[in-house]
Short mmCIF file of C-alpha atoms in Angstrom, two decimals:
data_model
loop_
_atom_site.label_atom_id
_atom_site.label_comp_id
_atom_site.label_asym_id
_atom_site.label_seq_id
_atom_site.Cartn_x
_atom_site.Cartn_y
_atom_site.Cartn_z
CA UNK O 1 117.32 95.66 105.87
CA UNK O 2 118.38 93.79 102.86
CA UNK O 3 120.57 95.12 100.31
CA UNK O 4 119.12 95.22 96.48
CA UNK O 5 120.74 95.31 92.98
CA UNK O 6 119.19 96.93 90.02
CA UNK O 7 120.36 97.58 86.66
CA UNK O 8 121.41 101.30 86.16
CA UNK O 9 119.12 101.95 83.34
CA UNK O 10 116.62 100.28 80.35
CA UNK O 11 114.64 101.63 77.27
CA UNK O 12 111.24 100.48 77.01
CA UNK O 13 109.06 101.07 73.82
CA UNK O 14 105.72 102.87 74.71
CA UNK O 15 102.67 100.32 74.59
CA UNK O 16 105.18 97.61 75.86
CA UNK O 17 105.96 95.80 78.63
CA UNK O 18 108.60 97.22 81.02
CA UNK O 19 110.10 94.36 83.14
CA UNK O 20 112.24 95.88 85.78
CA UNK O 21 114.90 93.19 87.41
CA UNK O 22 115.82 93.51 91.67
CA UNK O 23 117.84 91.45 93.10
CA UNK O 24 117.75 90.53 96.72
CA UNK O 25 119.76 87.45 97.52
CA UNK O 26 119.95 88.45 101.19
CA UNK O 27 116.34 89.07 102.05
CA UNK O 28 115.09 87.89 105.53
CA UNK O 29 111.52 85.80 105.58
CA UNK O 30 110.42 88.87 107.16
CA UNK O 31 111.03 91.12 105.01
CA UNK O 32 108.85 92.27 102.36
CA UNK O 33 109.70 94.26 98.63
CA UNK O 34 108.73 97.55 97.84
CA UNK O 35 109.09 99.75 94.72
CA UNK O 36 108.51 103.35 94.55
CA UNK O 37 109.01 105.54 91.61
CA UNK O 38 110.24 108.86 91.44
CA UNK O 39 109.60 110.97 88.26
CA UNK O 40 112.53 113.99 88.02
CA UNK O 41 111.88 116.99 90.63
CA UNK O 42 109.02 115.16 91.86
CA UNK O 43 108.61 112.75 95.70
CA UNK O 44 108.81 109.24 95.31
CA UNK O 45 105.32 107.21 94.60
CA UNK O 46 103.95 103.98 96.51
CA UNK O 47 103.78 101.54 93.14
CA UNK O 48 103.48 97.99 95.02
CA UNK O 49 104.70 95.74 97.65
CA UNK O 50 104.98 91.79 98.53
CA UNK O 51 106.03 89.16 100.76
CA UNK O 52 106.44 85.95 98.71
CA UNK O 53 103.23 85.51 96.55
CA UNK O 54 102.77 87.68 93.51
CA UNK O 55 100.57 90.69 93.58
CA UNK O 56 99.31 92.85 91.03
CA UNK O 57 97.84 96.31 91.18
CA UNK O 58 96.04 99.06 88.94
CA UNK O 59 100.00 100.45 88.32
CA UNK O 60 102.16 97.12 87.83
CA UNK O 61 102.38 93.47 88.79
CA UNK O 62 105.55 92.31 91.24
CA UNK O 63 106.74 88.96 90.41
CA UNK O 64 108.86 87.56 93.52
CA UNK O 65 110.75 84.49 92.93
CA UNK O 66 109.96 81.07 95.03
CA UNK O 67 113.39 81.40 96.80
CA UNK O 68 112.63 85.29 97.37
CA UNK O 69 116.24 86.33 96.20
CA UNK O 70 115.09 88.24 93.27
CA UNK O 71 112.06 89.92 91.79
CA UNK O 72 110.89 91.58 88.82
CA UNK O 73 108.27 94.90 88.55
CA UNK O 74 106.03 94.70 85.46
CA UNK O 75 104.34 97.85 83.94
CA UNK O 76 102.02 95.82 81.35
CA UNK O 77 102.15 98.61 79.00
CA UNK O 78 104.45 101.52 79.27
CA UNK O 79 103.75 105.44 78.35
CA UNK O 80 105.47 108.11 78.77
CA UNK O 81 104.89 109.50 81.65
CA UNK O 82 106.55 106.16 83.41
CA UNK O 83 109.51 107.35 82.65
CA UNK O 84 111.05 107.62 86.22
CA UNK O 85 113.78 106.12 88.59
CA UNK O 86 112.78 102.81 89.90
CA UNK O 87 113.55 101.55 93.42
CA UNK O 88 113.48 98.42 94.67
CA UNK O 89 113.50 98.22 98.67
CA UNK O 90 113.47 95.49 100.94
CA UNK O 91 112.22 95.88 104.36
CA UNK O 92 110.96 94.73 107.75
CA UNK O 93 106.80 95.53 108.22
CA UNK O 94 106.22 95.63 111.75
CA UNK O 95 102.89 96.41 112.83
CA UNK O 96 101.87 99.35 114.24
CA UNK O 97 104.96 100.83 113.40
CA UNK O 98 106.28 103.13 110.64
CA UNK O 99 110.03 102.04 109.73
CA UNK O 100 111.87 103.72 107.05
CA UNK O 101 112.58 103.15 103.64
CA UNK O 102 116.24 103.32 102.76
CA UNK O 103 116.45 104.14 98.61
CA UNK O 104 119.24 102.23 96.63
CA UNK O 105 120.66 103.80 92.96
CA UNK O 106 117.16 102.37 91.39
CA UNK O 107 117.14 102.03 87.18
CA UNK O 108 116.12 104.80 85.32
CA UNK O 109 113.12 103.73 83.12
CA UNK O 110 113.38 105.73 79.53
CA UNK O 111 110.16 105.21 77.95
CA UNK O 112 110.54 105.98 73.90
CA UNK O 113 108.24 106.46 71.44
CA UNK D 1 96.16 107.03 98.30
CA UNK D 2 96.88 109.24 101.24
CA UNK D 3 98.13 113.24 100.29
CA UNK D 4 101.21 114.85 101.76
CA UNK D 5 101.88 117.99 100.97
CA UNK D 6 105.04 120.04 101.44
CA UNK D 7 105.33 124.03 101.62
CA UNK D 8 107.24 125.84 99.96
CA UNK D 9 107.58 123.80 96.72
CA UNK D 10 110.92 125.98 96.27
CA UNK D 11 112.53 128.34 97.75
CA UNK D 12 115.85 130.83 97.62
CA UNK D 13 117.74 132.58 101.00
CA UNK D 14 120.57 134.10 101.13
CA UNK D 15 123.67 132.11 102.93
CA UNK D 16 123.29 132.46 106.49
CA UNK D 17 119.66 132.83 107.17
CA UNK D 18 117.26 130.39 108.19
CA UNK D 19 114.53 128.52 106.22
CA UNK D 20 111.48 126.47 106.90
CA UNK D 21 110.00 124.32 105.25
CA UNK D 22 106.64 122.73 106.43
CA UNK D 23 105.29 118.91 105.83
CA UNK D 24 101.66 118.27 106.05
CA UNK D 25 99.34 115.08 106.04
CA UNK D 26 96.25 116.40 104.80
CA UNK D 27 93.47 113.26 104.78
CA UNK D 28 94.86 111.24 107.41
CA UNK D 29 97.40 111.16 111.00
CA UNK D 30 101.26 110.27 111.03
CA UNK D 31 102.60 109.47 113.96
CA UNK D 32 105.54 109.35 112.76
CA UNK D 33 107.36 111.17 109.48
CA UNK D 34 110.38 111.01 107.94
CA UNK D 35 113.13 113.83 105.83
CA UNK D 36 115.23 112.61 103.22
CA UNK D 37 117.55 115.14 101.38
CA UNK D 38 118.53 114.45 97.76
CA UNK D 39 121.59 116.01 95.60
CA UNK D 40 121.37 115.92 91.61
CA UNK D 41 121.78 112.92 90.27
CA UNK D 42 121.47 111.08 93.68
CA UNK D 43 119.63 108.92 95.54
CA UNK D 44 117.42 109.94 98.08
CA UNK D 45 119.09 110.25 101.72
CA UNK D 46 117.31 110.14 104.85
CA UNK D 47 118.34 113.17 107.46
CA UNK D 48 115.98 111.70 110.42
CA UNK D 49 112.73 110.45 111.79
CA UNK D 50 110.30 113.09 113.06
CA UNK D 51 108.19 111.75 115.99
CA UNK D 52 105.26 113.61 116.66
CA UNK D 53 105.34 114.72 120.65
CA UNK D 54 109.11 113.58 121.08
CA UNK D 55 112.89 114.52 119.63
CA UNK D 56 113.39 113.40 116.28
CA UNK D 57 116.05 110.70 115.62
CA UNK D 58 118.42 111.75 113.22
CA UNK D 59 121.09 110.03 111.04
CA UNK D 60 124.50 109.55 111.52
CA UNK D 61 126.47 112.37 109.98
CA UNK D 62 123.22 114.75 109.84
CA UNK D 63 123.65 117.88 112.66
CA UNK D 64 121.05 118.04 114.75
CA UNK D 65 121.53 122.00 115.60
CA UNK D 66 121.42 122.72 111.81
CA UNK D 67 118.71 120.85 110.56
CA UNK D 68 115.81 121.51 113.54
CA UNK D 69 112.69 119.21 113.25
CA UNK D 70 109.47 120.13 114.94
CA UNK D 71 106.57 117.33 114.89
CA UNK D 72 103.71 119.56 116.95
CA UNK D 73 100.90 117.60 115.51
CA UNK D 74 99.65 114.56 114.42
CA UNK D 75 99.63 116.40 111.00
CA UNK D 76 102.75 118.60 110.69
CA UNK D 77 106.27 118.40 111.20
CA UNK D 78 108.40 121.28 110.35
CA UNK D 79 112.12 121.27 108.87
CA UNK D 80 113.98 124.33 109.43
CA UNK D 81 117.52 124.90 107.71
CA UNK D 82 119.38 127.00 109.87
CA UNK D 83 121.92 129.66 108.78
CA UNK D 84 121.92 127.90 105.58
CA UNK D 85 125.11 127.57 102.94
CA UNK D 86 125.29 127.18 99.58
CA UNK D 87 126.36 123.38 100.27
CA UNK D 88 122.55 123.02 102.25
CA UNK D 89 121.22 123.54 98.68
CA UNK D 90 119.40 120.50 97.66
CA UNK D 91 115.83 118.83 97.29
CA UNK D 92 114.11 118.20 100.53
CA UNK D 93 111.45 115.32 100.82
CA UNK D 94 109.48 114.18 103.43
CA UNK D 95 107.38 110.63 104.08
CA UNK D 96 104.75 109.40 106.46
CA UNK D 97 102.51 106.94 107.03
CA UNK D 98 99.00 106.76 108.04
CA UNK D 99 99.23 105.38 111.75
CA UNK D 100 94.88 104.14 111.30
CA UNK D 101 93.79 101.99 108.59
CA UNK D 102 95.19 99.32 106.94
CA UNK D 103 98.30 98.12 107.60
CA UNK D 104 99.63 97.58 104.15
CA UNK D 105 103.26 99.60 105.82
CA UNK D 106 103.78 102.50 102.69
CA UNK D 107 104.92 105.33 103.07
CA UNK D 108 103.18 108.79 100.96
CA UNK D 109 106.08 111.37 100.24
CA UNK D 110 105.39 115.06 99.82
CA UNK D 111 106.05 116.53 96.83
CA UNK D 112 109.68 118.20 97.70
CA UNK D 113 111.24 121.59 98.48
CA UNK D 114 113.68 122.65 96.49
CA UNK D 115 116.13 124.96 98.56
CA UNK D 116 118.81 126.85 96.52
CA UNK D 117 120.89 128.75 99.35
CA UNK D 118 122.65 132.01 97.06
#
């Protein structure tokens, strides 16, 4: 699976928008993006995946560049209680099967007041 | 989304005995589930890949006869810690994935086991 980059940490003022940056330069066309979240002492959360198109959810909107090499995570408007460690992950989805996830550094996400 | 649930949440031994800690899908079947391992401060690390009905594959660097993985069910898989150090301490996390349904390839994590090995 592809490797990612993410910043080590960003501030984001509650009620804001939190864009969090991932960079993938060596993603495969088969390979799709994934972020999870992981709020201290607690297991990761499913936040949102994509292939190439942009998708948006109830939790955040993933904005994947046209040449796929990078890709941003939106939270429209931060709280608190998104403060968490981020995780961008680029894998393979092959039906019918369940292939791992392999975590990176991710940012840490300090939401202020 | 689907629930996994992990038992116990936390848990102290004393060095050299052996602890268990259980992974459950509660609303749905995993064929297949995963246990990562994560320090302080750390990312999260993945030990191996619990199949249910066959051996578990684990990582490179990860002992087998230490870490013992039992996947009975469609709905369980077990981790047990055996004769457990102080250096075993750590947060335990496991991951599976609904083998029906849709397709959409995430993976539900428990909610970790914290093992502190005295």
């Amino acid at each position: 699976d592809a490797k990612t980059t993410q910043p080590t940490s960003m501030d984001c003022a509650e009620g804001r928008a939190a864009n969090l940056p991932c960079n993938h330069s060596t993603i495969s066309g088969n390979e799709y993006v994934y972020w999870y979240r992981q709020i201290h002492s607690q297991g990761p959360q499913y936040i949102i995946h994509g292939l190439k198109n942009n998708e948006t959810n109830e939790m955040a909107s993933l904005i994947i560049t046209e040449d796929r090499k990078s890709s941003t995570l939106i939270l429209p408007h931060a709280t608190l209680r998104d403060t968490a460690v981020y995780y961008c992950i680029v894998r393979r989805l092959i039906t019918g099967t369940a292939s791992k996830l392999t975590f990176g550094t991710g940012t840490r996400l300090q939401v202020t007041l | 989304g689907a629930v996994v649930s992990q038992h116990p949440s936390w848990v102290i031994c004393k060095s050299g005995t052996s602890v268990k800690i259980e992974c459950r899908s509660l609303d749905f079947q995993a064929t297949t589930m995963f246990w990562y391992r994560q320090f302080p401060k750390q990312s999260l690390m993945l030990m191996a890949t619990s199949n249910e009905g066959s051996k578990a594959t684990y990582e490179q660097g990860v002992e087998k006869d230490k870490f013992l993985i039992n996947h009975a069910s469609l709905t369980l898989s077990t981790l047990t810690v055996t004769s457990a150090h102080p250096e075993d301490s750590s947060f335990y996390i496991c991951s599976a994935r609904d083998r029906g349904g849709w397709n959409t390839g995430e993976l539900f994590f428990g909610e970790g086991s914290r093992l502190t090995v005295l």
